[in-house]
């Protein structure tokens, strides 16, 4: 499942080895706000002769601190390795770009030639990518071999900026006779979606040097998967391909299978949680049968694959002497299908290489119309949910009662209005208002549909969160922690970085408009009992508005 992808990614991120020339402050959990706080670090950097690697991860650095460190790096011409993941915990997103800009400028001034740039787990969004854009385009990155941007919240915009920067770097380095030869690209959990993935695919195709590609959990559907598949064909040294927890469906899986036919060096394929479906699995099995002579791991778990298709996958690994694991768990094999797959693997003397099948979903009750599903996947989740409701309803059917839980899973203005005048009570019953995090999450779900131009929807949103609704109830609870509520809001909006790996929501105007309404209007008094938290939220909103 997705957890397997995270584990695999963690292993990959831990592979880096530097034996000399390294200065490390890794994992000290320290907070550096200004130049004075890093005086000792700056001195050590300045005095370190032949500095090649600097580990800053696991601490948090303000703009002034980063600028002071950058100044010390300006003379380090032998510098190669930037291990700068998880270094902005608790910082506002607006602080991160100037900090990155100063560090990047220092490396350019030093004439450094980077090998590794690791900025994972910094949740800096598209603006953060802008903060490293100049560095990526510079000669400092002409020698870059590993780019690690896992869990940075880049989004589609950030993905496009990154793709353009890598393309420019390749063109400039090629004109100087030393084309960029990026080998490892890691960008899981970044909400790249189809457009971001497609933009990056163009850069990957141009470079043609990739050996490892990790882009799990990015909301990529078959158009983006197909673009990546085309790009992979032009990277003949590719060894590891991890697209776990994206949505291939038949179209994407068949496109990826065609790409695999052009590759001979692939050792690890992770298409788990990718909904490859039976036809896609059959195409992948064919590609494995025809090639991939040194395949070590194949993950096709949780893909809605039926027993017959799974048998073909199992048969396809015959003769793969290097195989270490085949994962078909969580599919739709049924008891007989599971036994048949085990029998095939035992017959190949590979029974111990087959992963557990304990989460098998059982045989499907009826065949799915995959072509129809392929068309539906191009719609967003809300539209898919609404369409499925429409398909099973008819003029003669009994109307479904108002359901707050359905709204909170797939918010839409229509659903909110259908909850009627008792919507506030329904939300109160559904949401544990004693829990600051759950209250903040519910607040953002409800406010996401806010529309200043639609009076009915606007009124419904405000009725649901203010007056006698969830905010009022929450702050009236003696055990409720208002400051934690505000912090949770800022983290979920991506305005504040958390030590917990919280994935920010996709911010829409309704979020900020509703928040501004709550903190400014006197008759919405839910925050009065926590004035300090209210002021923090108000000042943050003012800062965000001024930046935009």
Short mmCIF file of C-alpha atoms in Angstrom, two decimals:
data_model
loop_
_atom_site.label_atom_id
_atom_site.label_comp_id
_atom_site.label_asym_id
_atom_site.label_seq_id
_atom_site.Cartn_x
_atom_site.Cartn_y
_atom_site.Cartn_z
CA UNK A 1 0.00 0.00 0.00
CA UNK A 2 1.01 3.67 0.25
CA UNK A 3 2.94 2.91 3.44
CA UNK A 4 5.19 0.58 1.46
CA UNK A 5 5.98 3.45 -0.90
CA UNK A 6 6.89 5.69 2.01
CA UNK A 7 9.21 3.02 3.40
CA UNK A 8 10.83 2.51 0.02
CA UNK A 9 11.30 6.23 -0.38
CA UNK A 10 12.83 6.52 3.07
CA UNK A 11 15.33 3.81 2.17
CA UNK A 12 16.25 5.63 -1.01
CA UNK A 13 16.66 8.92 0.83
CA UNK A 14 18.99 7.24 3.32
CA UNK A 15 21.38 5.81 0.73
CA UNK A 16 23.55 8.90 0.44
CA UNK A 17 27.06 8.41 1.79
CA UNK A 18 29.70 11.05 2.30
CA UNK A 19 32.89 9.90 3.96
CA UNK A 20 34.90 13.12 4.10
CA UNK A 21 34.52 16.85 3.93
CA UNK A 22 31.20 16.78 5.80
CA UNK A 23 29.97 19.14 8.51
CA UNK A 24 26.78 17.94 10.17
CA UNK A 25 24.17 19.54 12.42
CA UNK A 26 21.63 16.88 11.55
CA UNK A 27 18.70 16.21 13.82
CA UNK A 28 19.63 18.50 16.68
CA UNK A 29 16.14 19.98 16.85
CA UNK A 30 17.50 23.48 17.35
CA UNK A 31 15.88 26.77 16.42
CA UNK A 32 18.05 29.36 14.68
CA UNK A 33 16.26 32.68 14.23
CA UNK A 34 19.00 35.23 13.57
CA UNK A 35 22.69 35.70 12.78
CA UNK A 36 23.68 35.61 16.44
CA UNK A 37 22.11 32.18 16.93
CA UNK A 38 24.34 30.64 14.22
CA UNK A 39 27.62 32.40 15.09
CA UNK A 40 29.24 29.14 16.22
CA UNK A 41 28.01 27.30 13.11
CA UNK A 42 29.23 30.05 10.82
CA UNK A 43 32.67 29.96 12.43
CA UNK A 44 32.89 26.20 11.98
CA UNK A 45 31.89 26.48 8.32
CA UNK A 46 34.46 29.21 7.72
CA UNK A 47 37.24 27.22 9.37
CA UNK A 48 36.38 23.91 7.68
CA UNK A 49 38.87 23.44 4.86
CA UNK A 50 37.71 21.46 1.87
CA UNK A 51 34.05 21.52 2.90
CA UNK A 52 32.05 19.32 0.53
CA UNK A 53 28.84 18.55 2.43
CA UNK A 54 26.68 20.44 4.92
CA UNK A 55 23.87 18.74 6.82
CA UNK A 56 21.31 21.22 8.16
CA UNK A 57 18.30 18.90 8.34
CA UNK A 58 16.26 18.45 11.48
CA UNK A 59 16.61 22.04 12.69
CA UNK A 60 14.68 25.19 11.84
CA UNK A 61 16.28 28.29 10.31
CA UNK A 62 14.94 31.82 9.99
CA UNK A 63 15.83 34.18 7.15
CA UNK A 64 18.63 35.98 9.01
CA UNK A 65 20.16 32.71 10.16
CA UNK A 66 20.11 31.33 6.62
CA UNK A 67 21.71 34.52 5.29
CA UNK A 68 24.53 34.27 7.83
CA UNK A 69 25.18 30.62 6.88
CA UNK A 70 25.07 31.60 3.21
CA UNK A 71 27.74 34.23 3.75
CA UNK A 72 30.03 31.58 5.20
CA UNK A 73 29.48 29.33 2.17
CA UNK A 74 30.52 31.95 -0.37
CA UNK A 75 34.16 30.79 -0.31
CA UNK A 76 33.51 27.04 -0.41
CA UNK A 77 34.31 26.22 -4.01
CA UNK A 78 34.65 22.46 -3.33
CA UNK A 79 31.08 22.21 -2.01
CA UNK A 80 29.01 19.37 -3.53
CA UNK A 81 26.33 18.04 -1.19
CA UNK A 82 23.35 19.99 0.18
CA UNK A 83 21.45 17.99 2.79
CA UNK A 84 18.89 20.59 3.66
CA UNK A 85 15.68 18.65 4.22
CA UNK A 86 13.27 19.47 7.06
CA UNK A 87 14.91 22.78 7.96
CA UNK A 88 11.94 25.16 8.11
CA UNK A 89 9.64 23.58 10.71
CA UNK A 90 7.46 26.23 12.34
CA UNK A 91 8.37 28.91 9.79
CA UNK A 92 5.87 30.86 7.75
CA UNK A 93 5.96 29.91 4.10
CA UNK A 94 6.90 33.49 3.24
CA UNK A 95 10.19 33.07 5.14
CA UNK A 96 11.37 30.12 3.10
CA UNK A 97 12.00 31.62 -0.39
CA UNK A 98 14.36 34.39 0.81
CA UNK A 99 16.25 31.87 2.93
CA UNK A 100 16.66 29.54 -0.04
CA UNK A 101 17.57 32.42 -2.33
CA UNK A 102 20.43 33.48 -0.08
CA UNK A 103 21.79 29.95 0.26
CA UNK A 104 21.60 29.37 -3.50
CA UNK A 105 23.26 32.69 -4.29
CA UNK A 106 26.12 31.79 -1.97
CA UNK A 107 26.77 28.52 -3.81
CA UNK A 108 26.79 30.34 -7.13
CA UNK A 109 29.22 32.93 -5.77
CA UNK A 110 31.49 30.17 -4.47
CA UNK A 111 31.61 28.50 -7.85
CA UNK A 112 30.37 25.27 -6.30
CA UNK A 113 29.52 22.25 -8.45
CA UNK A 114 26.71 20.34 -6.79
CA UNK A 115 26.16 16.59 -6.86
CA UNK A 116 23.22 16.31 -4.43
CA UNK A 117 20.50 18.82 -3.58
CA UNK A 118 18.08 17.54 -0.94
CA UNK A 119 15.28 19.87 0.16
CA UNK A 120 12.71 17.23 1.08
CA UNK A 121 10.07 17.72 3.80
CA UNK A 122 10.14 21.49 3.62
CA UNK A 123 6.55 22.07 2.42
CA UNK A 124 7.55 25.31 0.71
CA UNK A 125 5.02 25.22 -2.14
CA UNK A 126 5.46 26.88 -5.55
CA UNK A 127 7.13 29.93 -3.96
CA UNK A 128 9.82 27.67 -2.53
CA UNK A 129 10.58 26.35 -6.00
CA UNK A 130 11.02 29.95 -7.09
CA UNK A 131 13.53 30.25 -4.25
CA UNK A 132 15.80 27.64 -5.88
CA UNK A 133 15.00 28.48 -9.50
CA UNK A 134 18.14 30.58 -10.08
CA UNK A 135 20.32 27.97 -8.44
CA UNK A 136 18.90 25.19 -10.62
CA UNK A 137 19.55 27.20 -13.76
CA UNK A 138 23.11 28.11 -12.76
CA UNK A 139 26.42 26.39 -13.45
CA UNK A 140 26.36 25.16 -9.85
CA UNK A 141 23.79 22.57 -10.93
CA UNK A 142 25.32 21.56 -14.25
CA UNK A 143 26.88 18.62 -12.38
CA UNK A 144 23.79 17.73 -10.32
CA UNK A 145 23.14 13.99 -10.04
CA UNK A 146 20.47 13.75 -7.34
CA UNK A 147 17.53 16.10 -6.79
CA UNK A 148 15.38 15.26 -3.77
CA UNK A 149 12.20 17.28 -3.25
CA UNK A 150 9.95 14.82 -1.47
CA UNK A 151 6.94 16.23 0.39
CA UNK A 152 7.46 19.87 -0.57
CA UNK A 153 3.91 20.76 -1.63
CA UNK A 154 5.09 22.13 -4.98
CA UNK A 155 1.73 21.75 -6.68
CA UNK A 156 1.19 22.09 -10.42
CA UNK A 157 2.74 25.56 -10.52
CA UNK A 158 5.85 24.47 -8.70
CA UNK A 159 6.18 21.42 -10.94
CA UNK A 160 6.11 23.62 -14.02
CA UNK A 161 8.68 26.03 -12.59
CA UNK A 162 10.94 23.12 -11.68
CA UNK A 163 10.59 21.57 -15.13
CA UNK A 164 11.48 24.85 -16.84
CA UNK A 165 14.52 25.30 -14.59
CA UNK A 166 15.81 21.78 -15.27
CA UNK A 167 15.27 22.27 -19.00
CA UNK A 168 17.22 25.53 -18.94
CA UNK A 169 19.99 23.89 -16.91
CA UNK A 170 20.24 21.09 -19.44
CA UNK A 171 20.37 23.47 -22.39
CA UNK A 172 22.99 25.72 -20.82
CA UNK A 173 25.16 22.83 -19.67
CA UNK A 174 24.89 21.17 -23.08
CA UNK A 175 26.04 24.34 -24.80
CA UNK A 176 29.18 24.16 -22.64
CA UNK A 177 29.82 20.54 -23.61
CA UNK A 178 28.84 19.00 -20.26
CA UNK A 179 25.10 18.25 -20.39
CA UNK A 180 23.22 17.84 -17.13
CA UNK A 181 23.20 14.14 -16.19
CA UNK A 182 20.63 13.95 -13.43
CA UNK A 183 20.39 10.36 -12.15
CA UNK A 184 17.97 10.46 -9.21
CA UNK A 185 14.74 12.44 -9.06
CA UNK A 186 12.53 12.23 -5.96
CA UNK A 187 9.35 14.28 -5.64
CA UNK A 188 6.70 12.25 -3.84
CA UNK A 189 3.70 13.89 -2.14
CA UNK A 190 3.83 17.14 -4.11
CA UNK A 191 0.37 17.37 -5.71
CA UNK A 192 1.93 17.61 -9.16
CA UNK A 193 -1.17 16.20 -10.85
CA UNK A 194 -1.29 15.77 -14.63
CA UNK A 195 0.00 19.18 -15.70
CA UNK A 196 2.95 19.17 -13.31
CA UNK A 197 3.88 15.61 -14.22
CA UNK A 198 3.60 16.34 -17.94
CA UNK A 199 5.88 19.38 -17.65
CA UNK A 200 8.48 17.36 -15.77
CA UNK A 201 8.17 14.51 -18.27
CA UNK A 202 9.32 16.85 -21.03
CA UNK A 203 12.42 17.71 -19.03
CA UNK A 204 13.08 14.04 -18.26
CA UNK A 205 12.82 13.13 -21.92
CA UNK A 206 15.30 15.85 -22.81
CA UNK A 207 17.87 14.77 -20.22
CA UNK A 208 17.70 11.01 -20.84
CA UNK A 209 20.03 10.24 -17.93
CA UNK A 210 17.67 9.19 -15.13
CA UNK A 211 18.30 6.02 -13.14
CA UNK A 212 15.73 6.48 -10.36
CA UNK A 213 12.37 8.26 -10.51
CA UNK A 214 10.17 8.47 -7.41
CA UNK A 215 6.92 10.42 -7.75
CA UNK A 216 4.41 8.60 -5.49
CA UNK A 217 1.21 10.19 -4.15
CA UNK A 218 0.95 13.06 -6.62
CA UNK A 219 -2.62 12.83 -7.91
CA UNK A 220 -1.43 11.88 -11.39
CA UNK A 221 -4.02 10.29 -13.71
CA UNK A 222 -3.57 8.57 -17.05
CA UNK A 223 -2.64 11.69 -19.10
CA UNK A 224 0.25 12.46 -16.76
CA UNK A 225 1.19 8.79 -16.48
CA UNK A 226 1.27 8.49 -20.25
CA UNK A 227 3.54 11.54 -20.53
CA UNK A 228 5.90 10.05 -17.96
CA UNK A 229 5.85 6.72 -19.78
CA UNK A 230 6.94 8.40 -23.00
CA UNK A 231 9.74 10.18 -21.15
CA UNK A 232 10.98 6.99 -19.50
CA UNK A 233 11.56 5.40 -22.90
CA UNK A 234 14.28 7.99 -23.44
CA UNK A 235 16.08 7.11 -20.19
CA UNK A 236 17.71 3.75 -21.02
CA UNK A 237 19.62 3.49 -17.72
CA UNK A 238 16.45 3.66 -15.60
CA UNK A 239 16.68 1.20 -12.68
CA UNK A 240 13.91 2.28 -10.26
CA UNK A 241 10.45 3.53 -11.20
CA UNK A 242 8.13 4.39 -8.30
CA UNK A 243 4.72 5.86 -9.09
CA UNK A 244 2.92 4.35 -6.10
CA UNK A 245 -0.50 5.74 -5.21
CA UNK A 246 -1.27 7.54 -8.45
CA UNK A 247 -4.13 6.55 -10.78
CA UNK A 248 -3.06 4.72 -13.95
CA UNK A 249 -6.25 2.93 -14.99
CA UNK A 250 -6.08 0.83 -18.13
CA UNK A 251 -4.87 3.64 -20.41
CA UNK A 252 -1.98 4.70 -18.19
CA UNK A 253 -0.95 1.14 -17.40
CA UNK A 254 -0.85 0.11 -21.07
CA UNK A 255 1.22 3.20 -21.90
CA UNK A 256 3.66 2.39 -19.10
CA UNK A 257 3.86 -1.24 -20.26
CA UNK A 258 4.86 -0.05 -23.73
CA UNK A 259 7.60 2.08 -22.17
CA UNK A 260 8.93 -0.88 -20.20
CA UNK A 261 9.46 -2.77 -23.45
CA UNK A 262 12.12 -0.21 -24.34
CA UNK A 263 14.00 -0.53 -21.04
CA UNK A 264 16.50 -3.25 -20.11
CA UNK A 265 17.99 -1.97 -16.85
CA UNK A 266 14.85 -1.68 -14.70
CA UNK A 267 15.20 -3.48 -11.36
CA UNK A 268 12.37 -2.04 -9.25
CA UNK A 269 8.82 -1.28 -10.40
CA UNK A 270 6.40 0.13 -7.84
CA UNK A 271 2.94 0.58 -9.31
CA UNK A 272 1.13 -0.29 -6.09
CA UNK A 273 -2.12 1.55 -5.32
CA UNK A 274 -2.16 2.68 -8.96
CA UNK A 275 -5.39 1.07 -10.15
CA UNK A 276 -3.67 -0.60 -13.11
CA UNK A 277 -6.66 -2.97 -13.45
CA UNK A 278 -6.62 -6.30 -15.23
CA UNK A 279 -5.96 -5.13 -18.79
CA UNK A 280 -3.12 -2.94 -17.58
CA UNK A 281 -1.65 -5.80 -15.56
CA UNK A 282 -1.80 -8.09 -18.59
CA UNK A 283 0.08 -5.51 -20.67
CA UNK A 284 2.71 -5.14 -17.95
CA UNK A 285 3.05 -8.92 -17.73
CA UNK A 286 3.70 -9.05 -21.45
CA UNK A 287 6.42 -6.41 -21.13
CA UNK A 288 8.06 -8.38 -18.32
CA UNK A 289 7.93 -11.62 -20.29
CA UNK A 290 9.61 -9.98 -23.29
CA UNK A 291 12.28 -8.08 -21.36
CA UNK A 292 13.40 -6.66 -18.00
CA UNK A 293 16.07 -9.36 -17.49
CA UNK A 294 17.33 -8.04 -14.15
CA UNK A 295 14.01 -7.25 -12.46
CA UNK A 296 14.22 -7.46 -8.66
CA UNK A 297 10.90 -6.11 -7.36
CA UNK A 298 7.45 -5.79 -8.90
CA UNK A 299 4.63 -4.16 -6.93
CA UNK A 300 1.18 -4.29 -8.49
CA UNK A 301 -0.73 -4.33 -5.20
CA UNK A 302 -4.18 -2.82 -4.73
CA UNK A 303 -4.80 -2.37 -8.43
CA UNK A 304 -8.21 -4.07 -8.96
CA UNK A 305 -6.50 -6.95 -10.77
CA UNK A 306 -8.54 -10.15 -11.18
CA UNK A 307 -7.29 -13.72 -10.79
CA UNK A 308 -6.68 -14.45 -14.47
CA UNK A 309 -4.58 -11.32 -14.95
CA UNK A 310 -2.66 -12.01 -11.74
CA UNK A 311 -1.80 -15.49 -13.05
CA UNK A 312 -0.26 -13.95 -16.16
CA UNK A 313 1.78 -11.58 -14.00
CA UNK A 314 3.04 -14.51 -11.91
CA UNK A 315 3.93 -16.48 -15.05
CA UNK A 316 5.77 -13.48 -16.49
CA UNK A 317 8.51 -13.60 -13.84
CA UNK A 318 9.64 -17.06 -14.92
CA UNK A 319 13.36 -17.00 -15.58
CA UNK A 320 13.93 -13.71 -13.73
CA UNK A 321 16.89 -14.96 -11.71
CA UNK A 322 17.34 -11.67 -9.87
CA UNK A 323 13.72 -11.41 -8.65
CA UNK A 324 13.39 -10.77 -4.91
CA UNK A 325 9.72 -9.87 -4.46
CA UNK A 326 6.38 -9.94 -6.27
CA UNK A 327 3.54 -8.05 -4.56
CA UNK A 328 0.00 -8.72 -5.72
CA UNK A 329 -1.75 -8.09 -2.41
CA UNK A 330 -5.03 -6.21 -2.14
CA UNK A 331 -6.33 -7.14 -5.58
CA UNK A 332 -9.46 -9.07 -6.64
CA UNK A 333 -8.14 -12.60 -7.01
CA UNK A 334 -10.56 -14.46 -4.78
CA UNK A 335 -9.64 -17.51 -2.74
CA UNK A 336 -9.17 -19.74 -5.78
CA UNK A 337 -7.19 -17.05 -7.58
CA UNK A 338 -4.84 -16.64 -4.62
CA UNK A 339 -4.27 -20.41 -4.51
CA UNK A 340 -3.60 -20.48 -8.25
CA UNK A 341 -1.03 -17.68 -8.03
CA UNK A 342 0.72 -19.41 -5.14
CA UNK A 343 0.76 -22.65 -7.13
CA UNK A 344 2.37 -20.93 -10.13
CA UNK A 345 5.02 -19.29 -7.97
CA UNK A 346 5.73 -22.57 -6.18
CA UNK A 347 6.06 -24.27 -9.55
CA UNK A 348 8.69 -21.71 -10.51
CA UNK A 349 10.53 -22.31 -7.23
CA UNK A 350 9.70 -18.72 -6.33
CA UNK A 351 7.04 -19.30 -3.70
CA UNK A 352 9.03 -17.48 -1.04
CA UNK A 353 9.27 -14.39 -3.30
CA UNK A 354 5.49 -13.87 -3.41
CA UNK A 355 4.29 -11.29 -0.92
CA UNK A 356 1.31 -11.77 1.36
CA UNK A 357 -2.14 -11.97 -0.20
CA UNK A 358 -3.94 -11.41 3.10
CA UNK A 359 -5.64 -8.21 1.97
CA UNK A 360 -7.15 -9.67 -1.19
CA UNK A 361 -10.53 -8.09 -1.96
CA UNK A 362 -12.11 -11.26 -3.32
CA UNK A 363 -13.52 -11.84 -6.77
CA UNK A 364 -15.48 -8.89 -8.18
CA UNK A 365 -19.23 -9.36 -8.22
CA UNK A 366 -19.55 -8.07 -11.77
CA UNK A 367 -17.28 -6.73 -14.47
CA UNK A 368 -16.50 -3.04 -14.37
CA UNK A 369 -16.76 -0.89 -17.46
CA UNK A 370 -13.18 0.31 -17.52
CA UNK A 371 -13.61 2.58 -20.52
CA UNK A 372 -16.31 4.50 -18.70
CA UNK A 373 -14.14 4.70 -15.60
CA UNK A 374 -11.27 6.06 -17.69
CA UNK A 375 -13.48 8.90 -18.87
CA UNK A 376 -14.73 9.62 -15.38
CA UNK A 377 -11.24 9.86 -13.90
CA UNK A 378 -10.63 13.09 -15.77
CA UNK A 379 -13.22 14.75 -13.57
CA UNK A 380 -12.31 15.80 -10.05
CA UNK A 381 -13.34 13.82 -7.00
CA UNK A 382 -16.35 16.00 -6.28
CA UNK A 383 -17.74 15.57 -9.76
CA UNK A 384 -17.18 11.81 -9.60
CA UNK A 385 -19.05 11.58 -6.33
CA UNK A 386 -21.95 13.65 -7.63
CA UNK A 387 -22.18 11.66 -10.86
CA UNK A 388 -22.27 8.36 -8.98
CA UNK A 389 -25.20 9.63 -6.91
CA UNK A 390 -27.02 10.74 -10.04
CA UNK A 391 -26.55 7.36 -11.67
CA UNK A 392 -28.38 5.50 -8.92
CA UNK A 393 -31.16 8.02 -8.39
CA UNK A 394 -34.40 8.32 -10.31
CA UNK A 395 -37.62 10.31 -10.04
CA UNK A 396 -39.17 7.32 -8.23
CA UNK A 397 -36.34 6.80 -5.73
CA UNK A 398 -36.56 7.90 -2.13
CA UNK A 399 -34.46 11.07 -1.58
CA UNK A 400 -31.40 10.53 0.56
CA UNK A 401 -31.56 12.31 3.93
CA UNK A 402 -29.12 15.17 4.59
CA UNK A 403 -25.71 13.70 5.32
CA UNK A 404 -23.03 15.90 6.89
CA UNK A 405 -20.41 13.15 6.65
CA UNK A 406 -20.89 12.95 2.87
CA UNK A 407 -20.36 16.70 2.60
CA UNK A 408 -17.19 16.56 4.72
CA UNK A 409 -15.81 13.81 2.46
CA UNK A 410 -16.68 15.58 -0.81
CA UNK A 411 -17.66 19.22 -0.14
CA UNK A 412 -19.86 20.99 -2.67
CA UNK A 413 -22.17 24.04 -2.46
CA UNK A 414 -25.18 21.96 -3.49
CA UNK A 415 -24.61 19.42 -0.73
CA UNK A 416 -24.26 22.16 1.86
CA UNK A 417 -27.55 23.78 0.83
CA UNK A 418 -29.34 20.42 0.86
CA UNK A 419 -28.43 19.98 4.52
CA UNK A 420 -31.08 22.64 5.22
CA UNK A 421 -31.53 24.85 8.25
CA UNK A 422 -30.32 22.13 10.62
CA UNK A 423 -26.90 22.01 8.97
CA UNK A 424 -25.16 23.54 12.02
CA UNK A 425 -26.57 20.84 14.29
CA UNK A 426 -25.64 18.11 11.81
CA UNK A 427 -22.04 19.32 11.69
CA UNK A 428 -21.90 19.59 15.46
CA UNK A 429 -23.01 15.96 15.71
CA UNK A 430 -20.45 14.89 13.11
CA UNK A 431 -17.40 16.85 14.32
CA UNK A 432 -15.64 16.34 17.65
CA UNK A 433 -15.40 20.03 18.60
CA UNK A 434 -13.19 19.19 21.57
CA UNK A 435 -10.44 18.24 19.13
CA UNK A 436 -8.73 21.36 17.74
CA UNK A 437 -7.30 19.53 14.72
CA UNK A 438 -10.60 17.94 13.69
CA UNK A 439 -12.40 21.25 14.19
CA UNK A 440 -9.86 23.02 11.96
CA UNK A 441 -10.22 20.34 9.30
CA UNK A 442 -14.01 20.63 9.33
CA UNK A 443 -13.77 24.41 9.19
CA UNK A 444 -11.65 24.24 6.03
CA UNK A 445 -13.97 21.69 4.40
CA UNK A 446 -16.99 23.92 5.00
CA UNK A 447 -15.26 27.18 4.06
CA UNK A 448 -13.92 25.68 0.82
CA UNK A 449 -17.34 26.16 -0.81
CA UNK A 450 -17.75 29.79 0.34
CA UNK A 451 -18.77 32.07 -2.51
CA UNK A 452 -19.05 35.82 -2.04
CA UNK A 453 -21.26 36.09 -5.13
CA UNK A 454 -23.76 33.43 -4.02
CA UNK A 455 -25.74 34.78 -1.07
CA UNK A 456 -27.35 31.43 -0.22
CA UNK A 457 -24.07 29.53 -0.14
CA UNK A 458 -22.30 32.34 1.72
CA UNK A 459 -25.02 32.39 4.36
CA UNK A 460 -24.98 28.60 4.66
CA UNK A 461 -21.22 28.56 5.23
CA UNK A 462 -21.35 31.27 7.90
CA UNK A 463 -24.33 29.63 9.58
CA UNK A 464 -22.38 26.40 9.74
CA UNK A 465 -19.24 27.79 11.37
CA UNK A 466 -20.31 30.84 13.38
CA UNK A 467 -23.15 31.95 15.58
CA UNK A 468 -24.26 28.80 17.43
CA UNK A 469 -22.31 26.43 15.19
CA UNK A 470 -18.99 24.54 15.42
CA UNK A 471 -16.65 27.46 16.22
CA UNK A 472 -18.89 28.80 18.94
CA UNK A 473 -19.35 25.32 20.41
CA UNK A 474 -15.63 24.60 20.19
CA UNK A 475 -14.47 27.74 21.95
CA UNK A 476 -17.19 27.35 24.57
CA UNK A 477 -15.67 23.99 25.53
CA UNK A 478 -13.35 24.47 28.56
CA UNK A 479 -10.92 21.85 27.28
CA UNK A 480 -10.66 23.33 23.80
CA UNK A 481 -7.20 24.71 22.94
CA UNK A 482 -7.72 27.78 20.77
CA UNK A 483 -4.06 28.28 20.02
CA UNK A 484 -3.79 24.70 18.71
CA UNK A 485 -6.82 25.37 16.53
CA UNK A 486 -5.15 28.41 14.94
CA UNK A 487 -1.87 26.52 14.50
CA UNK A 488 -3.69 23.61 12.88
CA UNK A 489 -5.42 25.98 10.47
CA UNK A 490 -2.14 27.59 9.43
CA UNK A 491 -0.44 24.21 8.98
CA UNK A 492 -3.31 22.81 6.90
CA UNK A 493 -3.27 25.94 4.74
CA UNK A 494 0.45 25.48 4.18
CA UNK A 495 1.27 28.80 5.89
CA UNK A 496 3.09 27.14 8.76
CA UNK A 497 5.32 24.08 8.73
CA UNK A 498 4.65 21.31 11.22
CA UNK A 499 6.88 18.66 12.71
CA UNK A 500 4.14 16.20 11.82
CA UNK A 501 4.01 15.37 8.13
CA UNK A 502 0.71 17.11 7.48
CA UNK A 503 -0.28 17.42 3.83
CA UNK A 504 -1.63 20.95 3.23
CA UNK A 505 -5.01 21.39 1.59
CA UNK A 506 -5.40 22.97 -1.81
CA UNK A 507 -6.09 26.55 -0.79
CA UNK A 508 -9.12 28.17 -2.45
CA UNK A 509 -10.41 31.74 -2.06
CA UNK A 510 -13.23 30.54 0.19
CA UNK A 511 -10.77 29.52 2.89
CA UNK A 512 -9.23 32.93 3.27
CA UNK A 513 -12.48 34.85 2.71
CA UNK A 514 -14.23 32.90 5.44
CA UNK A 515 -11.30 33.26 7.83
CA UNK A 516 -11.16 36.99 7.22
CA UNK A 517 -14.90 37.27 7.83
CA UNK A 518 -14.60 35.38 11.11
CA UNK A 519 -11.78 37.48 12.53
CA UNK A 520 -13.17 40.85 11.39
CA UNK A 521 -16.90 40.79 12.06
CA UNK A 522 -17.92 41.54 15.59
CA UNK A 523 -21.14 39.54 15.42
CA UNK A 524 -19.13 36.39 14.70
CA UNK A 525 -17.65 36.09 18.20
CA UNK A 526 -16.35 32.53 18.28
CA UNK A 527 -12.75 33.65 18.69
CA UNK A 528 -13.27 36.23 21.40
CA UNK A 529 -12.41 33.75 24.14
CA UNK A 530 -8.94 33.35 22.66
CA UNK A 531 -7.91 36.84 21.69
CA UNK A 532 -4.20 36.10 21.34
CA UNK A 533 -4.83 33.29 18.84
CA UNK A 534 -7.35 35.50 17.05
CA UNK A 535 -4.72 38.24 16.67
CA UNK A 536 -2.14 35.78 15.33
CA UNK A 537 -4.59 34.58 12.70
CA UNK A 538 -5.57 38.14 11.81
CA UNK A 539 -1.97 39.27 11.35
CA UNK A 540 -1.18 36.19 9.23
CA UNK A 541 -4.13 36.87 6.95
CA UNK A 542 -3.04 40.48 6.54
CA UNK A 543 0.45 39.32 5.61
CA UNK A 544 -0.88 36.81 3.08
CA UNK A 545 -3.12 39.45 1.50
CA UNK A 546 -0.27 41.96 1.25
CA UNK A 547 1.97 39.36 -0.40
CA UNK A 548 -0.69 38.57 -2.98
#
